[in-house]
Amino acid sequence: MKKIQISPSILSADFSQLGNEIIKLEKGGADMIHVDVMDGHFVPNLTIGPPIIKSLRKYTNLPFDVHLMIDPVHKYIKNYADAGADIITIHPEATENLIDSIELIESLNKKIGVSLNPDTPIKAIEDILSKIHLVLIMSVFPGFGGQKFMPEVLNKIKDLNKIKIDKKLDFNIEVDGGINFENSKLVIDAGADILVSGTTIFSENEGNIKKNIEILKTF
Ligand code: DX5
Ligand code: ZN
């Protein structure tokens, strides 16, 4: 039976209570914590950086699934590794040499993720799929929580899952953006292993995190 993991995005959390929000996510059954790092340059929004991640590290032992929406990214990777990231996901457009950045993350003993924006084709990363642990498929253009899921990415998820099976690769497929109770089953059936969700987890059912995570996991 396929095991679906949930990586709640703290972008939708109360930023004045991030430590307590992380405790609530862990108690609610989160498998990891999705940390959206934005620099106001790669995406038109600015969130948190290494000092905040370092201060949040003591609140949970769950993996920090750190999504770096920053450009340039290569020279900052070690800062996030040192701050406590467990998975470091980068966008290929944000590094001059994707292989070098992948090898740097590997040298830091962190899990390697690469993210595909809705308009970036799989072929942009097909030759490095065997070197990474995670493909983060964006189902919105990155920058903000609360956006509408883009159903056209379902075919991309299916295509990526077919490549994974045909080439006997073992990276996880994580889908990020606009995931809700209506589309989560479609995303899982298309091949997703991990769902990122911010708005749905924090706002549905009067903010009942445990119930919302349970519903997202059900397919
Ligand atoms: C968007 C972020 C997503 C987003 C998900 O740039 O990468 O992780 O916060 O939030 P929702 O679930 O609200 O779309
Ligand atoms: Zn994200």
mmCIF file of C-alpha atoms and ligand atoms in Angstrom:
data_model
loop_
_atom_site.group_PDB
_atom_site.id
_atom_site.type_symbol
_atom_site.label_atom_id
_atom_site.label_comp_id
_atom_site.label_asym_id
_atom_site.label_seq_id
_atom_site.Cartn_x
_atom_site.Cartn_y
_atom_site.Cartn_z
ATOM 1 C CA MET A 1 0.000 0.000 0.000
ATOM 2 C CA LYS A 2 1.446 3.353 -1.045
ATOM 3 C CA LYS A 3 2.436 5.569 1.936
ATOM 4 C CA ILE A 4 1.589 9.229 1.417
ATOM 5 C CA GLN A 5 3.587 11.772 3.397
ATOM 6 C CA ILE A 6 2.378 15.255 4.289
ATOM 7 C CA SER A 7 4.752 18.218 4.437
ATOM 8 C CA PRO A 8 2.790 21.192 5.821
ATOM 9 C CA SER A 9 4.066 24.566 4.631
ATOM 10 C CA ILE A 10 4.701 27.004 7.470
ATOM 11 C CA LEU A 11 4.223 29.861 4.995
ATOM 12 C CA SER A 12 0.558 29.718 6.053
ATOM 13 C CA ALA A 13 1.381 29.528 9.776
ATOM 14 C CA ASP A 14 1.228 32.395 12.306
ATOM 15 C CA PHE A 15 4.739 33.803 11.861
ATOM 16 C CA SER A 16 4.629 35.257 15.373
ATOM 17 C CA GLN A 17 4.168 31.726 16.767
ATOM 18 C CA LEU A 18 6.264 29.572 14.423
ATOM 19 C CA GLY A 19 7.729 27.381 17.177
ATOM 20 C CA ASN A 20 4.322 26.557 18.629
ATOM 21 C CA GLU A 21 2.871 26.078 15.142
ATOM 22 C CA ILE A 22 5.563 23.493 14.395
ATOM 23 C CA ILE A 23 4.718 21.654 17.629
ATOM 24 C CA LYS A 24 1.047 21.617 16.553
ATOM 25 C CA LEU A 25 1.987 20.253 13.113
ATOM 26 C CA GLU A 26 4.021 17.439 14.635
ATOM 27 C CA LYS A 27 1.200 16.575 17.065
ATOM 28 C CA GLY A 28 -1.193 16.691 14.088
ATOM 29 C CA GLY A 29 0.729 13.966 12.263
ATOM 30 C CA ALA A 30 2.978 15.885 9.865
ATOM 31 C CA ASP A 31 5.755 13.759 8.345
ATOM 32 C CA MET A 32 8.058 16.729 7.755
ATOM 33 C CA ILE A 33 7.925 20.521 7.831
ATOM 34 C CA HIS A 34 7.955 22.420 4.528
ATOM 35 C CA VAL A 35 9.928 25.640 4.976
ATOM 36 C CA ASP A 36 9.397 28.121 2.134
ATOM 37 C CA VAL A 37 12.435 30.377 1.811
ATOM 38 C CA MET A 38 11.852 33.352 -0.488
ATOM 39 C CA ASP A 39 14.292 36.154 -1.296
ATOM 40 C CA GLY A 40 12.114 38.769 -3.046
ATOM 41 C CA HIS A 41 14.256 38.243 -6.180
ATOM 42 C CA PHE A 42 13.656 34.728 -7.504
ATOM 43 C CA VAL A 43 10.043 35.157 -6.371
ATOM 44 C CA PRO A 44 8.194 38.393 -5.533
ATOM 45 C CA ASN A 45 7.988 37.641 -1.807
ATOM 46 C CA LEU A 46 10.366 37.579 1.160
ATOM 47 C CA THR A 47 10.041 35.129 4.051
ATOM 48 C CA ILE A 48 12.666 33.618 6.336
ATOM 49 C CA GLY A 49 16.334 32.630 6.259
ATOM 50 C CA PRO A 50 18.934 30.581 8.164
ATOM 51 C CA PRO A 51 18.673 32.366 11.569
ATOM 52 C CA ILE A 52 14.949 31.600 11.836
ATOM 53 C CA ILE A 53 15.425 28.011 10.682
ATOM 54 C CA LYS A 54 18.188 27.603 13.283
ATOM 55 C CA SER A 55 15.892 28.910 16.029
ATOM 56 C CA LEU A 56 13.060 26.598 14.911
ATOM 57 C CA ARG A 57 15.277 23.501 14.838
ATOM 58 C CA LYS A 58 14.857 22.833 18.579
ATOM 59 C CA TYR A 59 11.034 22.626 18.303
ATOM 60 C CA THR A 60 10.900 19.307 16.444
ATOM 61 C CA ASN A 61 12.920 16.370 15.234
ATOM 62 C CA LEU A 62 10.810 16.124 12.081
ATOM 63 C CA PRO A 63 12.785 16.648 8.863
ATOM 64 C CA PHE A 64 12.956 20.253 7.651
ATOM 65 C CA ASP A 65 11.957 20.106 3.983
ATOM 66 C CA VAL A 66 13.520 23.402 2.928
ATOM 67 C CA HIS A 67 12.325 24.849 -0.378
ATOM 68 C CA LEU A 68 14.833 27.473 -1.552
ATOM 69 C CA MET A 69 13.142 29.990 -3.824
ATOM 70 C CA ILE A 70 16.276 32.124 -3.918
ATOM 71 C CA ASP A 71 18.657 33.196 -6.680
ATOM 72 C CA PRO A 72 21.602 32.872 -6.560
ATOM 73 C CA VAL A 73 21.247 29.705 -4.504
ATOM 74 C CA HIS A 74 24.627 27.863 -4.710
ATOM 75 C CA LYS A 75 26.588 30.139 -2.356
ATOM 76 C CA TYR A 76 23.876 29.953 0.333
ATOM 77 C CA ILE A 77 23.285 26.180 0.380
ATOM 78 C CA LYS A 78 25.737 25.527 3.241
ATOM 79 C CA ASN A 79 24.036 28.204 5.402
ATOM 80 C CA TYR A 80 20.771 26.259 5.191
ATOM 81 C CA ALA A 81 22.468 22.943 5.819
ATOM 82 C CA ASP A 82 24.174 24.399 8.916
ATOM 83 C CA ALA A 83 20.880 25.936 10.105
ATOM 84 C CA GLY A 84 19.253 22.491 10.242
ATOM 85 C CA ALA A 85 17.729 21.738 6.834
ATOM 86 C CA ASP A 86 17.344 18.008 6.144
ATOM 87 C CA ILE A 87 16.097 18.202 2.563
ATOM 88 C CA ILE A 88 17.394 21.083 0.454
ATOM 89 C CA THR A 89 15.359 21.754 -2.661
ATOM 90 C CA ILE A 90 16.597 24.187 -5.297
ATOM 91 C CA HIS A 91 15.246 25.524 -8.579
ATOM 92 C CA PRO A 92 17.473 24.725 -11.622
ATOM 93 C CA GLU A 93 16.993 28.274 -12.944
ATOM 94 C CA ALA A 94 18.655 29.649 -9.765
ATOM 95 C CA THR A 95 22.061 27.985 -10.129
ATOM 96 C CA GLU A 96 24.732 28.374 -12.806
ATOM 97 C CA ASN A 97 25.606 24.687 -12.543
ATOM 98 C CA LEU A 98 22.931 22.278 -11.295
ATOM 99 C CA ILE A 99 25.354 19.354 -10.977
ATOM 100 C CA ASP A 100 27.725 21.422 -8.804
ATOM 101 C CA SER A 101 24.842 22.461 -6.537
ATOM 102 C CA ILE A 102 23.577 18.867 -6.296
ATOM 103 C CA GLU A 103 27.093 17.679 -5.404
ATOM 104 C CA LEU A 104 27.413 20.430 -2.780
ATOM 105 C CA ILE A 105 24.151 19.357 -1.081
ATOM 106 C CA GLU A 106 25.348 15.743 -1.203
ATOM 107 C CA SER A 107 28.724 16.716 0.331
ATOM 108 C CA LEU A 108 26.792 18.280 3.226
ATOM 109 C CA ASN A 109 24.972 14.955 3.789
ATOM 110 C CA LYS A 110 21.559 16.444 3.086
ATOM 111 C CA LYS A 111 18.765 15.051 0.902
ATOM 112 C CA ILE A 112 18.722 16.650 -2.550
ATOM 113 C CA GLY A 113 15.556 18.114 -4.056
ATOM 114 C CA VAL A 114 15.063 19.844 -7.380
ATOM 115 C CA SER A 115 11.912 21.845 -8.109
ATOM 116 C CA LEU A 116 10.105 22.226 -11.439
ATOM 117 C CA ASN A 117 7.988 25.337 -11.941
ATOM 118 C CA PRO A 118 4.746 24.781 -13.862
ATOM 119 C CA ASP A 119 6.407 25.993 -17.083
ATOM 120 C CA THR A 120 9.670 24.038 -16.649
ATOM 121 C CA PRO A 121 9.619 20.679 -18.496
ATOM 122 C CA ILE A 122 10.848 17.407 -17.002
ATOM 123 C CA LYS A 123 13.581 17.249 -19.650
ATOM 124 C CA ALA A 124 15.299 20.140 -17.850
ATOM 125 C CA ILE A 125 16.286 17.671 -15.099
ATOM 126 C CA GLU A 126 15.855 14.230 -16.698
ATOM 127 C CA ASP A 127 19.586 13.458 -16.739
ATOM 128 C CA ILE A 128 20.037 14.157 -13.025
ATOM 129 C CA LEU A 129 17.044 12.216 -11.705
ATOM 130 C CA SER A 130 19.277 9.343 -10.599
ATOM 131 C CA LYS A 131 21.306 11.733 -8.404
ATOM 132 C CA ILE A 132 18.481 13.253 -6.351
ATOM 133 C CA HIS A 133 16.073 12.203 -3.600
ATOM 134 C CA LEU A 134 13.130 14.446 -4.455
ATOM 135 C CA VAL A 135 11.451 16.220 -7.357
ATOM 136 C CA LEU A 136 9.255 19.077 -6.141
ATOM 137 C CA ILE A 137 6.616 19.669 -8.776
ATOM 138 C CA MET A 138 5.106 23.157 -8.429
ATOM 139 C CA SER A 139 1.372 23.233 -9.057
ATOM 140 C CA VAL A 140 1.394 27.026 -8.721
ATOM 141 C CA PHE A 141 3.959 29.619 -9.721
ATOM 142 C CA PRO A 142 6.076 30.005 -6.559
ATOM 143 C CA GLY A 143 5.843 33.024 -4.286
ATOM 144 C CA PHE A 144 2.624 32.833 -2.332
ATOM 145 C CA GLY A 145 0.377 30.465 -0.435
ATOM 146 C CA GLY A 146 -3.342 30.314 -1.111
ATOM 147 C CA GLN A 147 -3.072 30.146 -4.904
ATOM 148 C CA LYS A 148 -5.267 27.945 -7.150
ATOM 149 C CA PHE A 149 -3.967 24.490 -8.107
ATOM 150 C CA MET A 150 -2.973 24.256 -11.806
ATOM 151 C CA PRO A 151 -4.541 20.981 -13.081
ATOM 152 C CA GLU A 152 -2.263 20.920 -16.133
ATOM 153 C CA VAL A 153 0.572 19.695 -13.870
ATOM 154 C CA LEU A 154 -1.253 16.371 -13.347
ATOM 155 C CA ASN A 155 0.114 15.123 -16.681
ATOM 156 C CA LYS A 156 3.606 16.211 -15.662
ATOM 157 C CA ILE A 157 3.276 14.184 -12.444
ATOM 158 C CA LYS A 158 2.101 11.153 -14.450
ATOM 159 C CA ASP A 159 4.956 11.539 -16.955
ATOM 160 C CA LEU A 160 7.548 11.866 -14.176
ATOM 161 C CA ASN A 161 6.134 8.854 -12.365
ATOM 162 C CA LYS A 162 6.371 6.818 -15.593
ATOM 163 C CA ILE A 163 10.051 7.795 -16.001
ATOM 164 C CA LYS A 164 10.653 6.850 -12.348
ATOM 165 C CA ILE A 165 9.107 3.408 -12.862
ATOM 166 C CA ASP A 166 10.639 2.742 -16.301
ATOM 167 C CA LYS A 167 14.139 3.713 -15.111
ATOM 168 C CA LYS A 168 13.674 2.040 -11.695
ATOM 169 C CA LEU A 169 14.586 5.268 -9.869
ATOM 170 C CA ASP A 170 13.674 5.905 -6.250
ATOM 171 C CA PHE A 171 13.305 9.680 -5.895
ATOM 172 C CA ASN A 172 10.132 10.937 -4.209
ATOM 173 C CA ILE A 173 7.605 13.034 -6.102
ATOM 174 C CA GLU A 174 6.415 15.964 -3.971
ATOM 175 C CA VAL A 175 3.679 18.314 -5.215
ATOM 176 C CA ASP A 176 3.445 21.876 -3.944
ATOM 177 C CA GLY A 177 0.804 24.543 -4.383
ATOM 178 C CA GLY A 178 -2.961 24.749 -4.040
ATOM 179 C CA ILE A 179 -3.359 21.199 -2.714
ATOM 180 C CA ASN A 180 -6.826 20.760 -1.185
ATOM 181 C CA PHE A 181 -9.406 18.067 -0.375
ATOM 182 C CA GLU A 182 -10.768 18.173 -3.953
ATOM 183 C CA ASN A 183 -7.463 17.612 -5.798
ATOM 184 C CA SER A 184 -5.302 15.621 -3.332
ATOM 185 C CA LYS A 185 -6.590 12.245 -4.561
ATOM 186 C CA LEU A 186 -5.965 13.201 -8.209
ATOM 187 C CA VAL A 187 -2.408 14.240 -7.315
ATOM 188 C CA ILE A 188 -1.773 11.012 -5.402
ATOM 189 C CA ASP A 189 -3.274 8.861 -8.176
ATOM 190 C CA ALA A 190 -1.015 10.670 -10.670
ATOM 191 C CA GLY A 191 2.024 9.489 -8.695
ATOM 192 C CA ALA A 192 2.743 11.913 -5.848
ATOM 193 C CA ASP A 193 4.436 10.514 -2.734
ATOM 194 C CA ILE A 194 4.482 13.725 -0.678
ATOM 195 C CA LEU A 195 1.913 16.524 -0.572
ATOM 196 C CA VAL A 196 2.795 20.054 0.500
ATOM 197 C CA SER A 197 -0.057 22.069 1.896
ATOM 198 C CA GLY A 198 -0.302 25.359 3.739
ATOM 199 C CA THR A 199 -3.692 26.972 3.357
ATOM 200 C CA THR A 200 -5.737 23.742 3.493
ATOM 201 C CA ILE A 201 -3.984 22.377 6.580
ATOM 202 C CA PHE A 202 -4.132 25.617 8.552
ATOM 203 C CA SER A 203 -7.588 26.869 7.547
ATOM 204 C CA GLU A 204 -9.986 24.004 6.791
ATOM 205 C CA ASN A 205 -12.194 22.512 9.564
ATOM 206 C CA GLU A 206 -11.598 25.552 11.822
ATOM 207 C CA GLY A 207 -7.863 24.905 11.641
ATOM 208 C CA ASN A 208 -8.068 21.294 12.874
ATOM 209 C CA ILE A 209 -4.584 20.333 11.717
ATOM 210 C CA LYS A 210 -4.868 16.652 12.676
ATOM 211 C CA LYS A 211 -8.149 16.221 10.783
ATOM 212 C CA ASN A 212 -6.868 18.103 7.734
ATOM 213 C CA ILE A 213 -3.675 16.049 7.524
ATOM 214 C CA GLU A 214 -5.691 12.832 7.875
ATOM 215 C CA ILE A 215 -8.041 13.838 5.037
ATOM 216 C CA LEU A 216 -5.139 14.772 2.741
ATOM 217 C CA LYS A 217 -3.485 11.404 3.400
ATOM 218 C CA THR A 218 -6.645 9.479 2.511
ATOM 219 C CA PHE A 219 -6.997 8.330 -1.073
HETATM 220 C C1 DX5 B 1 4.593 28.649 -2.862
HETATM 221 C C2 DX5 B 1 5.161 27.663 -1.873
HETATM 222 C C3 DX5 B 1 4.169 26.625 -1.447
HETATM 223 C C4 DX5 B 1 2.948 27.224 -0.797
HETATM 224 C C5 DX5 B 1 1.919 26.160 -0.498
HETATM 225 O O1 DX5 B 1 5.637 29.367 -3.456
HETATM 226 O O2 DX5 B 1 6.259 26.984 -2.424
HETATM 227 O O3 DX5 B 1 4.806 25.729 -0.538
HETATM 228 O O4 DX5 B 1 3.309 27.857 0.389
HETATM 229 O O5 DX5 B 1 0.868 26.819 0.105
HETATM 230 P P1 DX5 B 1 -0.647 26.493 -0.304
HETATM 231 O O6 DX5 B 1 -0.869 25.076 0.150
HETATM 232 O O7 DX5 B 1 -1.440 27.502 0.466
HETATM 233 O O8 DX5 B 1 -0.732 26.650 -1.782
HETATM 234 ZN ZN ZN B 2 7.116 25.331 -1.199
#
